[in-house]
mmCIF file of C-alpha atoms in Angstrom:
data_model
loop_
_atom_site.group_PDB
_atom_site.id
_atom_site.type_symbol
_atom_site.label_atom_id
_atom_site.label_comp_id
_atom_site.label_asym_id
_atom_site.label_seq_id
_atom_site.Cartn_x
_atom_site.Cartn_y
_atom_site.Cartn_z
ATOM 1 C CA MET A 700 -170.579 23.990 -90.716
ATOM 2 C CA SER A 701 -170.335 27.718 -90.065
ATOM 3 C CA HIS A 702 -168.986 28.778 -86.696
ATOM 4 C CA ASP A 703 -170.893 32.070 -86.612
ATOM 5 C CA VAL A 704 -172.529 32.681 -83.247
ATOM 6 C CA LEU A 705 -176.146 33.580 -83.992
ATOM 7 C CA LEU A 706 -177.381 33.942 -80.412
ATOM 8 C CA ARG A 707 -175.524 34.353 -77.148
ATOM 9 C CA ALA A 708 -177.046 34.563 -73.683
ATOM 10 C CA VAL A 709 -174.911 35.841 -70.812
ATOM 11 C CA ASP A 710 -175.862 35.378 -67.147
ATOM 12 C CA LEU A 711 -179.632 35.355 -67.676
ATOM 13 C CA THR A 712 -181.313 35.499 -64.266
ATOM 14 C CA ARG A 713 -184.984 35.470 -63.318
ATOM 15 C CA ARG A 714 -186.460 35.481 -59.806
ATOM 16 C CA ILE A 715 -190.136 35.282 -58.843
ATOM 17 C CA ALA A 716 -191.431 35.457 -55.271
ATOM 18 C CA GLY A 717 -187.974 34.828 -53.859
ATOM 19 C CA ARG A 718 -187.320 31.794 -56.072
ATOM 20 C CA THR A 719 -184.508 31.777 -58.627
ATOM 21 C CA LEU A 720 -185.951 30.254 -61.805
ATOM 22 C CA LEU A 721 -183.035 31.092 -64.093
ATOM 23 C CA ASP A 722 -179.675 31.163 -62.365
ATOM 24 C CA HIS A 723 -177.013 33.004 -64.404
ATOM 25 C CA VAL A 724 -177.711 30.945 -67.517
ATOM 26 C CA GLY A 725 -175.315 31.286 -70.419
ATOM 27 C CA LEU A 726 -175.291 29.603 -73.814
ATOM 28 C CA GLU A 727 -174.205 30.090 -77.400
ATOM 29 C CA LEU A 728 -176.185 28.962 -80.414
ATOM 30 C CA ILE A 729 -173.892 28.605 -83.407
ATOM 31 C CA ALA A 730 -175.118 28.512 -86.993
ATOM 32 C CA GLY A 731 -175.751 24.895 -87.935
ATOM 33 C CA MET A 732 -176.491 23.709 -84.400
ATOM 34 C CA ARG A 733 -179.429 21.416 -83.678
ATOM 35 C CA LEU A 734 -179.519 21.726 -79.921
ATOM 36 C CA GLY A 735 -181.721 19.631 -77.648
ATOM 37 C CA LEU A 736 -182.719 20.973 -74.236
ATOM 38 C CA VAL A 737 -183.634 18.335 -71.671
ATOM 39 C CA GLY A 738 -184.254 18.188 -67.937
ATOM 40 C CA PRO A 739 -186.938 17.529 -65.338
ATOM 41 C CA THR A 740 -190.258 19.343 -65.234
ATOM 42 C CA GLY A 741 -189.837 22.727 -63.584
ATOM 43 C CA SER A 742 -186.140 22.992 -64.347
ATOM 44 C CA GLY A 743 -186.606 26.224 -66.323
ATOM 45 C CA LYS A 744 -186.506 24.940 -69.905
ATOM 46 C CA SER A 745 -189.648 26.692 -71.148
ATOM 47 C CA LEU A 746 -188.809 29.852 -69.231
ATOM 48 C CA LEU A 747 -185.378 29.922 -70.840
ATOM 49 C CA LEU A 748 -186.808 29.571 -74.349
ATOM 50 C CA ARG A 749 -189.434 32.228 -73.708
ATOM 51 C CA SER A 750 -186.752 34.537 -72.310
ATOM 52 C CA LEU A 751 -184.598 33.995 -75.406
ATOM 53 C CA ALA A 752 -187.648 34.892 -77.509
ATOM 54 C CA LEU A 753 -188.233 38.094 -75.474
ATOM 55 C CA LEU A 754 -191.581 36.759 -74.295
ATOM 56 C CA GLU A 755 -190.514 36.810 -70.632
ATOM 57 C CA PRO A 756 -188.580 39.535 -68.807
ATOM 58 C CA ILE A 757 -185.219 38.832 -67.215
ATOM 59 C CA ASP A 758 -183.938 40.421 -64.025
ATOM 60 C CA SER A 759 -180.331 40.569 -65.177
ATOM 61 C CA GLY A 760 -178.075 39.356 -67.960
ATOM 62 C CA GLN A 761 -177.756 40.105 -71.659
ATOM 63 C CA LEU A 762 -178.764 38.704 -75.008
ATOM 64 C CA PHE A 763 -176.666 39.166 -78.127
ATOM 65 C CA TRP A 764 -177.885 38.644 -81.681
ATOM 66 C CA ARG A 765 -174.740 37.877 -83.639
ATOM 67 C CA THR A 766 -172.391 40.513 -82.164
ATOM 68 C CA GLU A 767 -174.937 43.137 -81.110
ATOM 69 C CA SER A 768 -176.737 43.450 -77.815
ATOM 70 C CA VAL A 769 -180.506 42.991 -78.154
ATOM 71 C CA SER A 770 -181.760 46.405 -77.072
ATOM 72 C CA SER A 771 -185.357 47.605 -77.122
ATOM 73 C CA ASP A 772 -184.936 49.350 -80.485
ATOM 74 C CA ARG A 773 -183.698 46.095 -82.045
ATOM 75 C CA ALA A 774 -186.327 43.839 -80.448
ATOM 76 C CA THR A 775 -188.739 43.790 -83.406
ATOM 77 C CA ARG A 776 -186.029 42.807 -85.890
ATOM 78 C CA TYR A 777 -184.713 40.210 -83.449
ATOM 79 C CA ARG A 778 -188.170 38.648 -83.009
ATOM 80 C CA SER A 779 -188.479 38.312 -86.782
ATOM 81 C CA GLN A 780 -185.351 36.139 -86.793
ATOM 82 C CA VAL A 781 -185.811 34.214 -83.523
ATOM 83 C CA ILE A 782 -189.254 32.585 -83.344
ATOM 84 C CA TYR A 783 -190.737 30.624 -80.450
ATOM 85 C CA VAL A 784 -193.073 27.688 -81.165
ATOM 86 C CA HIS A 785 -195.224 26.538 -78.237
ATOM 87 C CA GLN A 786 -196.125 22.908 -77.512
ATOM 88 C CA ARG A 787 -199.764 23.695 -78.261
ATOM 89 C CA ALA A 788 -200.735 25.859 -81.219
ATOM 90 C CA ALA A 789 -202.495 29.105 -80.362
ATOM 91 C CA GLY A 790 -206.266 29.298 -80.701
ATOM 92 C CA PHE A 791 -206.326 30.733 -84.195
ATOM 93 C CA GLU A 792 -209.573 31.506 -85.982
ATOM 94 C CA GLY A 793 -210.355 31.321 -89.676
ATOM 95 C CA THR A 794 -209.110 29.092 -92.451
ATOM 96 C CA VAL A 795 -205.591 27.730 -92.578
ATOM 97 C CA GLU A 796 -204.690 30.102 -95.405
ATOM 98 C CA SER A 797 -205.995 33.181 -93.575
ATOM 99 C CA ILE A 798 -203.971 32.204 -90.495
ATOM 100 C CA LEU A 799 -200.811 31.780 -92.561
ATOM 101 C CA ARG A 800 -201.327 35.171 -94.177
ATOM 102 C CA GLN A 801 -201.727 37.063 -90.882
ATOM 103 C CA PRO A 802 -198.025 37.555 -89.954
ATOM 104 C CA LEU A 803 -197.316 39.026 -93.393
ATOM 105 C CA GLN A 804 -199.538 41.978 -92.507
ATOM 106 C CA LEU A 805 -197.092 43.108 -89.813
ATOM 107 C CA LYS A 806 -194.870 46.057 -90.670
ATOM 108 C CA ILE A 807 -191.651 44.084 -90.205
ATOM 109 C CA HIS A 808 -192.784 41.590 -92.889
ATOM 110 C CA ARG A 809 -194.387 43.952 -95.387
ATOM 111 C CA GLY A 810 -191.711 43.203 -97.967
ATOM 112 C CA ARG A 811 -192.851 39.589 -98.112
ATOM 113 C CA SER A 812 -195.762 38.162 -100.038
ATOM 114 C CA PHE A 813 -197.711 35.001 -99.378
ATOM 115 C CA ASP A 814 -196.199 32.172 -101.413
ATOM 116 C CA ARG A 815 -199.057 29.717 -101.843
ATOM 117 C CA ASP A 816 -197.041 27.369 -104.053
ATOM 118 C CA TRP A 817 -194.285 27.155 -101.435
ATOM 119 C CA ILE A 818 -196.829 26.341 -98.729
ATOM 120 C CA ILE A 819 -198.421 23.641 -100.891
ATOM 121 C CA ASP A 820 -194.989 22.141 -101.515
ATOM 122 C CA GLN A 821 -194.347 22.051 -97.773
ATOM 123 C CA LEU A 822 -197.731 20.441 -97.150
ATOM 124 C CA ALA A 823 -196.950 17.677 -99.621
ATOM 125 C CA THR A 824 -194.138 16.472 -97.355
ATOM 126 C CA VAL A 825 -196.699 15.816 -94.605
ATOM 127 C CA SER A 826 -199.319 14.201 -96.856
ATOM 128 C CA ARG A 827 -201.568 17.251 -97.223
ATOM 129 C CA ASP A 828 -202.674 18.991 -100.415
ATOM 130 C CA ALA A 829 -203.980 22.429 -101.363
ATOM 131 C CA THR A 830 -207.447 21.697 -99.966
ATOM 132 C CA PHE A 831 -205.894 21.819 -96.488
ATOM 133 C CA LEU A 832 -205.600 25.602 -96.861
ATOM 134 C CA ASP A 833 -209.385 25.918 -96.937
ATOM 135 C CA GLN A 834 -209.909 23.989 -93.700
ATOM 136 C CA PRO A 835 -211.293 25.960 -90.711
ATOM 137 C CA HIS A 836 -208.704 25.892 -87.941
ATOM 138 C CA GLU A 837 -211.208 24.758 -85.320
ATOM 139 C CA GLN A 838 -211.714 21.516 -87.265
ATOM 140 C CA LEU A 839 -208.032 20.571 -87.321
ATOM 141 C CA SER A 840 -206.465 17.867 -85.200
ATOM 142 C CA GLY A 841 -203.728 18.746 -82.720
ATOM 143 C CA GLY A 842 -201.077 17.568 -85.156
ATOM 144 C CA GLU A 843 -202.544 19.604 -87.996
ATOM 145 C CA SER A 844 -202.709 22.705 -85.780
ATOM 146 C CA GLN A 845 -199.032 22.299 -84.970
ATOM 147 C CA ILE A 846 -198.208 21.956 -88.668
ATOM 148 C CA VAL A 847 -199.979 25.280 -89.259
ATOM 149 C CA ALA A 848 -198.078 26.926 -86.401
ATOM 150 C CA LEU A 849 -194.749 25.758 -87.829
ATOM 151 C CA LEU A 850 -195.554 26.828 -91.381
ATOM 152 C CA ARG A 851 -196.676 30.203 -90.068
ATOM 153 C CA ALA A 852 -193.224 30.571 -88.492
ATOM 154 C CA ILE A 853 -190.912 29.159 -91.141
ATOM 155 C CA GLN A 854 -192.536 31.019 -94.055
ATOM 156 C CA LEU A 855 -190.878 34.086 -92.482
ATOM 157 C CA SER A 856 -187.408 32.530 -93.005
ATOM 158 C CA PRO A 857 -186.186 32.902 -89.404
ATOM 159 C CA CYS A 858 -182.605 32.013 -88.532
ATOM 160 C CA ILE A 859 -183.569 30.358 -85.239
ATOM 161 C CA LEU A 860 -186.521 28.307 -84.049
ATOM 162 C CA LEU A 861 -187.118 27.864 -80.320
ATOM 163 C CA LEU A 862 -189.225 24.704 -80.140
ATOM 164 C CA ASP A 863 -190.910 24.130 -76.780
ATOM 165 C CA GLU A 864 -191.959 20.461 -76.857
ATOM 166 C CA PRO A 865 -193.804 20.956 -80.148
ATOM 167 C CA THR A 866 -194.772 17.270 -80.397
ATOM 168 C CA SER A 867 -195.553 16.445 -76.749
ATOM 169 C CA ALA A 868 -199.316 16.236 -77.319
ATOM 170 C CA LEU A 869 -199.147 14.496 -80.698
ATOM 171 C CA ASP A 870 -199.335 10.914 -81.879
ATOM 172 C CA ARG A 871 -196.270 9.312 -83.443
ATOM 173 C CA GLN A 872 -197.175 10.050 -87.056
ATOM 174 C CA SER A 873 -198.047 13.688 -86.334
ATOM 175 C CA ALA A 874 -194.815 14.085 -84.382
ATOM 176 C CA ARG A 875 -192.816 12.780 -87.341
ATOM 177 C CA HIS A 876 -194.613 15.253 -89.609
ATOM 178 C CA VAL A 877 -193.594 18.114 -87.338
ATOM 179 C CA GLU A 878 -190.014 16.842 -87.283
ATOM 180 C CA SER A 879 -189.921 16.664 -91.078
ATOM 181 C CA ILE A 880 -191.086 20.270 -91.450
ATOM 182 C CA VAL A 881 -188.440 21.528 -89.024
ATOM 183 C CA MET A 882 -185.654 19.484 -90.599
ATOM 184 C CA ARG A 883 -186.595 20.604 -94.104
ATOM 185 C CA TRP A 884 -186.456 24.249 -92.968
ATOM 186 C CA TYR A 885 -183.063 23.645 -91.316
ATOM 187 C CA GLU A 886 -181.567 21.759 -94.270
ATOM 188 C CA GLU A 887 -182.407 24.573 -96.698
ATOM 189 C CA LYS A 888 -179.684 26.703 -95.035
ATOM 190 C CA PRO A 889 -177.758 24.558 -92.547
ATOM 191 C CA ASP A 890 -174.903 27.071 -92.328
ATOM 192 C CA GLY A 891 -177.222 29.937 -91.425
ATOM 193 C CA ARG A 892 -179.905 28.394 -89.236
ATOM 194 C CA ALA A 893 -180.152 26.673 -85.875
ATOM 195 C CA PHE A 894 -182.748 25.493 -83.411
ATOM 196 C CA ILE A 895 -183.240 24.634 -79.764
ATOM 197 C CA TRP A 896 -185.688 21.767 -79.225
ATOM 198 C CA VAL A 897 -187.097 20.955 -75.792
ATOM 199 C CA SER A 898 -188.047 17.278 -75.706
ATOM 200 C CA HIS A 899 -188.703 14.535 -73.172
ATOM 201 C CA ASP A 900 -188.335 11.841 -75.843
ATOM 202 C CA PRO A 901 -184.754 10.456 -76.019
ATOM 203 C CA SER A 902 -185.365 8.816 -79.402
ATOM 204 C CA GLN A 903 -186.582 12.119 -80.821
ATOM 205 C CA ALA A 904 -183.492 13.885 -79.493
ATOM 206 C CA ASP A 905 -181.351 11.281 -81.260
ATOM 207 C CA ARG A 906 -183.191 11.928 -84.535
ATOM 208 C CA VAL A 907 -183.305 15.693 -84.652
ATOM 209 C CA CYS A 908 -180.493 17.016 -82.430
ATOM 210 C CA ASP A 909 -176.723 16.871 -82.736
ATOM 211 C CA SER A 910 -176.040 17.957 -79.145
ATOM 212 C CA LEU A 911 -177.913 18.217 -75.855
ATOM 213 C CA ILE A 912 -177.975 20.619 -72.949
ATOM 214 C CA THR A 913 -179.228 19.338 -69.617
ATOM 215 C CA MET A 914 -180.969 21.862 -67.384
ATOM 216 C CA ASP A 915 -181.809 21.508 -63.710
ATOM 217 C CA ALA A 916 -182.939 23.987 -61.043
ATOM 218 C CA GLY A 917 -182.562 26.909 -63.419
ATOM 219 C CA GLN A 918 -178.999 26.085 -64.403
ATOM 220 C CA ILE A 919 -177.391 24.476 -67.429
ATOM 221 C CA GLN A 920 -175.574 21.394 -66.190
ATOM 222 C CA ARG A 921 -173.746 20.024 -69.206
ATOM 223 C CA LEU A 922 -173.472 19.835 -72.981
ATOM 224 C CA GLN A 923 -173.301 16.412 -74.602
ATOM 225 C CA HIS A 924 -174.034 14.481 -77.783
ATOM 226 C CA PRO A 925 -177.532 12.943 -77.686
ATOM 227 C CA THR A 926 -176.283 9.356 -77.944
ATOM 228 C CA SER A 927 -173.611 9.694 -75.254
#
């Protein structure tokens, strides 16, 4: 495994209405890590992931992408490499294929083209075929919507996925499908990719993570192996 530090957070702090929601949080995400983030509801897990993805402001602290501080002029490039996946897929409109094509229209991704064959190959691992691309998004199940959200992200070849309970609303089979998509993405380049996965399911953490961080009251409490 590579020991390159992809992402480093230093003393991230967030306060709202006098409450400290992130309390000088620090962590390092090393290439090859499959990091689980666990803790009680309200402990700051989702806020931390959204802050790492630059979707929430921080009051103080710093983020580093590899060795460089994530400044405003580097934010777009950073967001193309560090992608947040919510527990419920966004309310997309249109067919599955049109939704997958949308991110490729952004300036940062203009060098990429839509690889339909690659998408179909990915779909085969979750028991879907090419006809799935023609499905209207509003007719998809929750599990299928989450599959679309993940494919929309990983087709961009990010280095890091920030997974915020992506299977919490899914049945067991759909959850396993989501896990298989993430693990296939990770295993394509295990020395250059990493993820943080928020989960309340201990058995899932055992399957997909190689270490765990426990968070409580806005602080990281400890790092451990998922089976310890």
